[in-house]
mmCIF file of C-alpha atoms in Angstrom:
data_model
loop_
_atom_site.group_PDB
_atom_site.id
_atom_site.type_symbol
_atom_site.label_atom_id
_atom_site.label_comp_id
_atom_site.label_asym_id
_atom_site.label_seq_id
_atom_site.Cartn_x
_atom_site.Cartn_y
_atom_site.Cartn_z
ATOM 1 C CA MET A 27 43.121 124.252 146.125
ATOM 2 C CA GLY A 28 45.788 122.604 148.217
ATOM 3 C CA SER A 29 49.406 123.681 148.541
ATOM 4 C CA GLU A 30 50.412 121.339 145.689
ATOM 5 C CA SER A 31 48.863 122.529 142.431
ATOM 6 C CA TYR A 32 48.839 120.565 139.185
ATOM 7 C CA ALA A 33 48.500 121.681 135.584
ATOM 8 C CA GLU A 34 47.658 119.065 132.951
ATOM 9 C CA LEU A 35 49.974 119.583 129.961
ATOM 10 C CA HIS A 36 48.878 116.710 127.692
ATOM 11 C CA CYS A 37 45.163 116.427 126.966
ATOM 12 C CA HIS A 38 43.120 115.382 123.934
ATOM 13 C CA SER A 39 39.553 116.344 123.126
ATOM 14 C CA GLN A 40 37.167 114.720 120.682
ATOM 15 C CA PHE A 41 38.901 116.802 118.013
ATOM 16 C CA SER A 42 41.646 114.162 118.160
ATOM 17 C CA PHE A 43 39.465 112.026 115.913
ATOM 18 C CA LEU A 44 39.083 108.366 116.970
ATOM 19 C CA ASP A 45 41.367 109.053 119.951
ATOM 20 C CA GLY A 46 39.882 111.618 122.347
ATOM 21 C CA ALA A 47 36.360 111.211 123.721
ATOM 22 C CA SER A 48 35.372 114.440 125.483
ATOM 23 C CA THR A 49 34.277 117.858 124.307
ATOM 24 C CA PRO A 50 36.481 120.864 125.128
ATOM 25 C CA GLU A 51 33.662 122.101 127.361
ATOM 26 C CA ALA A 52 33.619 118.862 129.368
ATOM 27 C CA LEU A 53 37.388 118.943 129.785
ATOM 28 C CA ALA A 54 37.336 122.532 131.037
ATOM 29 C CA ALA A 55 34.512 121.808 133.472
ATOM 30 C CA GLU A 56 36.234 118.733 134.886
ATOM 31 C CA ALA A 57 39.548 120.577 135.213
ATOM 32 C CA MET A 58 37.813 123.215 137.306
ATOM 33 C CA ARG A 59 36.104 120.557 139.429
ATOM 34 C CA LEU A 60 39.494 118.969 140.089
ATOM 35 C CA GLU A 61 40.972 122.411 140.866
ATOM 36 C CA LEU A 62 43.724 122.148 138.286
ATOM 37 C CA SER A 63 45.892 125.244 138.071
ATOM 38 C CA ALA A 64 45.733 125.143 134.243
ATOM 39 C CA LEU A 65 44.842 122.841 131.364
ATOM 40 C CA ALA A 66 46.611 122.441 128.031
ATOM 41 C CA LEU A 67 44.707 121.246 124.983
ATOM 42 C CA THR A 68 47.038 119.195 122.771
ATOM 43 C CA ASP A 69 45.003 117.610 120.012
ATOM 44 C CA HIS A 70 46.728 115.748 117.201
ATOM 45 C CA ASN A 71 48.261 118.008 114.558
ATOM 46 C CA GLY A 72 45.914 120.951 114.886
ATOM 47 C CA PHE A 73 44.170 123.711 116.820
ATOM 48 C CA TYR A 74 40.738 122.366 115.871
ATOM 49 C CA GLY A 75 39.172 122.742 119.314
ATOM 50 C CA VAL A 76 40.964 125.780 120.730
ATOM 51 C CA VAL A 77 38.162 128.313 120.143
ATOM 52 C CA ARG A 78 35.585 126.203 121.960
ATOM 53 C CA PHE A 79 38.172 125.362 124.619
ATOM 54 C CA ALA A 80 39.100 129.020 125.160
ATOM 55 C CA GLU A 81 35.459 130.065 125.420
ATOM 56 C CA ALA A 82 34.601 127.254 127.839
ATOM 57 C CA ALA A 83 37.662 127.917 129.978
ATOM 58 C CA ARG A 84 36.954 131.642 130.100
ATOM 59 C CA ALA A 85 33.399 130.949 131.227
ATOM 60 C CA VAL A 86 34.584 128.963 134.254
ATOM 61 C CA GLY A 87 37.782 130.923 134.973
ATOM 62 C CA LEU A 88 40.243 128.195 133.988
ATOM 63 C CA PRO A 89 43.775 129.213 132.894
ATOM 64 C CA THR A 90 44.585 127.717 129.502
ATOM 65 C CA ILE A 91 47.618 126.566 127.544
ATOM 66 C CA PHE A 92 47.433 125.962 123.807
ATOM 67 C CA GLY A 93 49.477 123.268 122.137
ATOM 68 C CA ALA A 94 49.381 120.251 119.863
ATOM 69 C CA GLU A 95 50.716 116.740 119.584
ATOM 70 C CA LEU A 96 52.663 116.707 116.338
ATOM 71 C CA THR A 97 53.346 113.616 114.289
ATOM 72 C CA LEU A 98 56.896 113.487 112.954
ATOM 73 C CA GLY A 99 57.959 111.121 110.237
ATOM 74 C CA ARG A 100 56.902 109.623 106.950
ATOM 75 C CA THR A 101 55.591 111.874 104.203
ATOM 76 C CA ALA A 102 53.395 109.199 102.570
ATOM 77 C CA PRO A 103 51.204 107.823 105.391
ATOM 78 C CA PRO A 104 48.430 105.290 104.947
ATOM 79 C CA VAL A 105 44.820 106.384 104.613
ATOM 80 C CA ALA A 106 42.421 106.390 107.593
ATOM 81 C CA GLU A 107 44.992 106.298 110.352
ATOM 82 C CA PRO A 108 43.090 106.557 113.683
ATOM 83 C CA ASP A 109 46.064 107.241 115.940
ATOM 84 C CA PRO A 110 48.717 109.344 114.181
ATOM 85 C CA GLY A 111 52.240 108.077 114.682
ATOM 86 C CA SER A 112 51.385 104.397 114.873
ATOM 87 C CA ALA A 113 53.327 103.434 111.757
ATOM 88 C CA ALA A 114 57.009 102.610 111.588
ATOM 89 C CA GLY A 115 59.358 105.567 111.323
ATOM 90 C CA GLU A 116 57.011 108.010 113.041
ATOM 91 C CA SER A 117 56.962 109.609 116.477
ATOM 92 C CA HIS A 118 54.912 112.032 118.540
ATOM 93 C CA LEU A 119 55.989 115.337 120.079
ATOM 94 C CA ILE A 120 54.064 117.716 122.331
ATOM 95 C CA VAL A 121 54.617 121.416 121.607
ATOM 96 C CA LEU A 122 53.097 124.008 123.958
ATOM 97 C CA ALA A 123 52.917 127.726 123.222
ATOM 98 C CA ARG A 124 54.407 129.847 126.004
ATOM 99 C CA ASP A 125 52.929 133.098 124.654
ATOM 100 C CA PRO A 126 51.101 134.576 121.637
ATOM 101 C CA ARG A 127 54.260 134.469 119.516
ATOM 102 C CA GLY A 128 54.654 130.797 120.343
ATOM 103 C CA TYR A 129 51.042 130.213 119.326
ATOM 104 C CA ALA A 130 51.610 131.932 115.982
ATOM 105 C CA LEU A 131 54.765 129.920 115.320
ATOM 106 C CA LEU A 132 53.047 126.672 116.235
ATOM 107 C CA ALA A 133 50.095 127.530 113.991
ATOM 108 C CA ARG A 134 52.544 127.993 111.131
ATOM 109 C CA ALA A 135 54.250 124.690 111.943
ATOM 110 C CA LEU A 136 50.886 122.918 111.910
ATOM 111 C CA SER A 137 49.971 124.479 108.571
ATOM 112 C CA GLU A 138 53.274 123.381 107.063
ATOM 113 C CA ALA A 139 52.748 119.870 108.422
ATOM 114 C CA GLN A 140 49.305 119.738 106.822
ATOM 115 C CA LEU A 141 50.801 120.710 103.465
ATOM 116 C CA ARG A 142 53.713 118.309 103.821
ATOM 117 C CA GLY A 143 51.714 115.175 104.614
ATOM 118 C CA GLY A 144 48.988 113.300 102.818
ATOM 119 C CA LYS A 145 45.298 114.115 103.125
ATOM 120 C CA GLY A 146 44.206 113.674 106.723
ATOM 121 C CA ALA A 147 47.712 112.752 107.879
ATOM 122 C CA PRO A 148 49.930 115.806 108.425
ATOM 123 C CA ARG A 149 53.625 115.253 109.043
ATOM 124 C CA ALA A 150 56.110 117.656 110.659
ATOM 125 C CA SER A 151 59.880 117.346 110.731
ATOM 126 C CA LEU A 152 62.415 118.221 113.407
ATOM 127 C CA ALA A 153 64.425 120.212 110.872
ATOM 128 C CA GLU A 154 61.424 122.411 110.069
ATOM 129 C CA LEU A 155 60.564 122.882 113.740
ATOM 130 C CA CYS A 156 64.173 123.742 114.538
ATOM 131 C CA ALA A 157 64.242 126.418 111.843
ATOM 132 C CA LEU A 158 60.841 127.803 112.808
ATOM 133 C CA GLY A 159 60.992 127.976 116.602
ATOM 134 C CA GLY A 160 64.035 125.993 117.711
ATOM 135 C CA THR A 161 67.743 126.617 117.992
ATOM 136 C CA ALA A 162 68.126 127.438 114.276
ATOM 137 C CA ALA A 163 65.338 130.030 114.307
ATOM 138 C CA PRO A 164 65.973 133.781 114.370
ATOM 139 C CA ALA A 165 66.636 134.960 117.921
ATOM 140 C CA VAL A 166 63.244 136.671 118.118
ATOM 141 C CA ASP A 167 61.485 133.344 117.454
ATOM 142 C CA ARG A 168 63.329 131.193 119.986
ATOM 143 C CA ASN A 169 62.157 130.211 123.476
ATOM 144 C CA HIS A 170 58.433 130.584 122.739
ATOM 145 C CA TRP A 171 57.703 126.850 123.005
ATOM 146 C CA LEU A 172 57.848 124.255 125.747
ATOM 147 C CA VAL A 173 58.395 120.845 124.163
ATOM 148 C CA LEU A 174 57.550 117.546 125.880
ATOM 149 C CA THR A 175 59.057 114.264 124.737
ATOM 150 C CA GLY A 176 55.581 112.781 124.406
ATOM 151 C CA CYS A 177 53.820 109.507 125.063
ATOM 152 C CA ARG A 178 54.963 105.945 124.358
ATOM 153 C CA LYS A 179 55.099 106.941 120.681
ATOM 154 C CA GLY A 180 57.479 109.789 121.440
ATOM 155 C CA ALA A 181 61.009 109.314 120.131
ATOM 156 C CA VAL A 182 62.580 108.983 123.578
ATOM 157 C CA ALA A 183 60.082 106.519 125.082
ATOM 158 C CA SER A 184 59.866 104.407 121.934
ATOM 159 C CA ALA A 185 63.669 104.249 121.639
ATOM 160 C CA LEU A 186 63.846 103.146 125.270
ATOM 161 C CA GLU A 187 61.344 100.347 124.665
ATOM 162 C CA ARG A 188 62.882 99.275 121.379
ATOM 163 C CA SER A 189 66.632 99.649 121.946
ATOM 164 C CA GLY A 190 67.319 100.609 125.563
ATOM 165 C CA PRO A 191 68.567 103.603 127.577
ATOM 166 C CA ALA A 192 71.507 104.530 125.340
ATOM 167 C CA ALA A 193 69.264 104.889 122.292
ATOM 168 C CA ALA A 194 66.736 106.899 124.312
ATOM 169 C CA ALA A 195 69.512 109.202 125.528
ATOM 170 C CA ASP A 196 70.563 109.763 121.916
ATOM 171 C CA GLN A 197 67.020 110.777 120.999
ATOM 172 C CA LEU A 198 66.871 113.136 123.965
ATOM 173 C CA ALA A 199 70.164 114.729 122.915
ATOM 174 C CA LEU A 200 68.715 115.303 119.446
ATOM 175 C CA LEU A 201 65.725 117.107 120.950
ATOM 176 C CA VAL A 202 68.016 119.201 123.161
ATOM 177 C CA ASN A 203 69.980 120.241 120.086
ATOM 178 C CA THR A 204 66.754 121.024 118.239
ATOM 179 C CA PHE A 205 64.922 123.089 120.853
ATOM 180 C CA GLY A 206 67.410 123.945 123.604
ATOM 181 C CA ARG A 207 67.622 122.323 127.023
ATOM 182 C CA GLU A 208 65.632 125.123 128.658
ATOM 183 C CA ASN A 209 62.684 124.485 126.324
ATOM 184 C CA LEU A 210 62.436 120.719 126.769
ATOM 185 C CA ALA A 211 61.010 118.359 129.384
ATOM 186 C CA VAL A 212 60.886 114.568 129.566
ATOM 187 C CA GLU A 213 57.292 113.423 129.959
ATOM 188 C CA LEU A 214 56.289 110.760 132.502
ATOM 189 C CA TRP A 215 52.842 109.164 132.798
ATOM 190 C CA ASP A 216 51.298 106.283 134.716
ATOM 191 C CA HIS A 217 48.062 104.625 133.625
ATOM 192 C CA GLY A 218 48.431 101.690 135.992
ATOM 193 C CA HIS A 219 50.010 99.381 133.442
ATOM 194 C CA PRO A 220 52.520 96.852 134.816
ATOM 195 C CA LEU A 221 55.569 98.440 133.164
ATOM 196 C CA ASP A 222 54.682 102.115 133.657
ATOM 197 C CA SER A 223 56.804 102.482 136.794
ATOM 198 C CA VAL A 224 59.772 100.719 135.208
ATOM 199 C CA ARG A 225 59.585 102.957 132.143
ATOM 200 C CA ASN A 226 59.199 106.115 134.235
ATOM 201 C CA ASP A 227 62.188 105.206 136.403
ATOM 202 C CA ALA A 228 64.314 104.713 133.284
ATOM 203 C CA LEU A 229 63.115 107.960 131.700
ATOM 204 C CA MET A 230 63.830 109.840 134.914
ATOM 205 C CA GLN A 231 67.412 108.575 134.975
ATOM 206 C CA ILE A 232 67.894 109.513 131.327
ATOM 207 C CA ALA A 233 66.537 113.007 132.007
ATOM 208 C CA LEU A 234 68.750 113.480 135.059
ATOM 209 C CA ARG A 235 71.850 112.396 133.169
ATOM 210 C CA GLY A 236 70.941 114.744 130.330
ATOM 211 C CA ASP A 237 70.163 117.637 132.705
ATOM 212 C CA VAL A 238 66.641 117.937 131.274
ATOM 213 C CA ASP A 239 63.540 118.803 133.288
ATOM 214 C CA LEU A 240 60.840 116.245 134.077
ATOM 215 C CA VAL A 241 57.086 116.710 133.849
ATOM 216 C CA ALA A 242 54.231 114.414 134.874
ATOM 217 C CA THR A 243 51.096 114.233 132.729
ATOM 218 C CA THR A 244 48.074 111.977 132.520
ATOM 219 C CA ASN A 245 48.068 111.968 128.701
ATOM 220 C CA ALA A 246 44.332 112.502 129.113
ATOM 221 C CA HIS A 247 41.892 111.355 126.433
ATOM 222 C CA TYR A 248 38.639 111.812 128.370
ATOM 223 C CA ALA A 249 37.242 114.026 131.113
ATOM 224 C CA THR A 250 35.727 111.391 133.402
ATOM 225 C CA PRO A 251 36.033 107.612 133.831
ATOM 226 C CA ALA A 252 32.555 107.222 132.327
ATOM 227 C CA GLU A 253 33.996 108.248 128.950
ATOM 228 C CA ARG A 254 36.885 105.786 129.023
ATOM 229 C CA PRO A 255 35.064 103.036 127.079
ATOM 230 C CA LEU A 256 34.478 105.460 124.212
ATOM 231 C CA ALA A 257 38.105 106.649 124.221
ATOM 232 C CA THR A 258 39.483 103.117 124.216
ATOM 233 C CA ALA A 259 36.963 101.546 121.816
#
């Protein structure tokens, strides 16, 4: 591995139904081939693939991070929604467990989201997350999560696209108040789309003004380019 190591903090497996394309085993193997320092599995609204992921990663010696991409928003979603968070009034949020306590708290948050939403479409809320593992939680339950602002369907990025930098800054401030500045990072990604650089530059400025850390991800949905057609079908 070179002097500059990289850990992927936003990655979906085939357990993100109709969104991710690769098995946990394939993701772990490719991460090792690329010499990543660690890989986070962040499937939509659940820990569905973590056992297979943990076993595969252990077999090849890959450090792991467990997390999930939560859908925040409406409590009465439509049926058969392939990409959670695509409807109006919803957003995505990446939550990563820093330690076993963080994993337990996130598991509870996911269970509550499953109960709160409709069948097959769990929904979390910032208020619940704040009380469970954020700034309103008991002191013993704080600082066990690292929260990323998420993809284009995250509240910050979507506010930037819809209403501009001021609205995005307001959404970032809300997340700071919910989780604490030290537990939050603004997520940047570049898939080669024409406006990716423009969006990332704007998000970087918003993060700097808000004194919030930045993190680069690939928002991975497949292990190798050969699986891209399946992921984007």
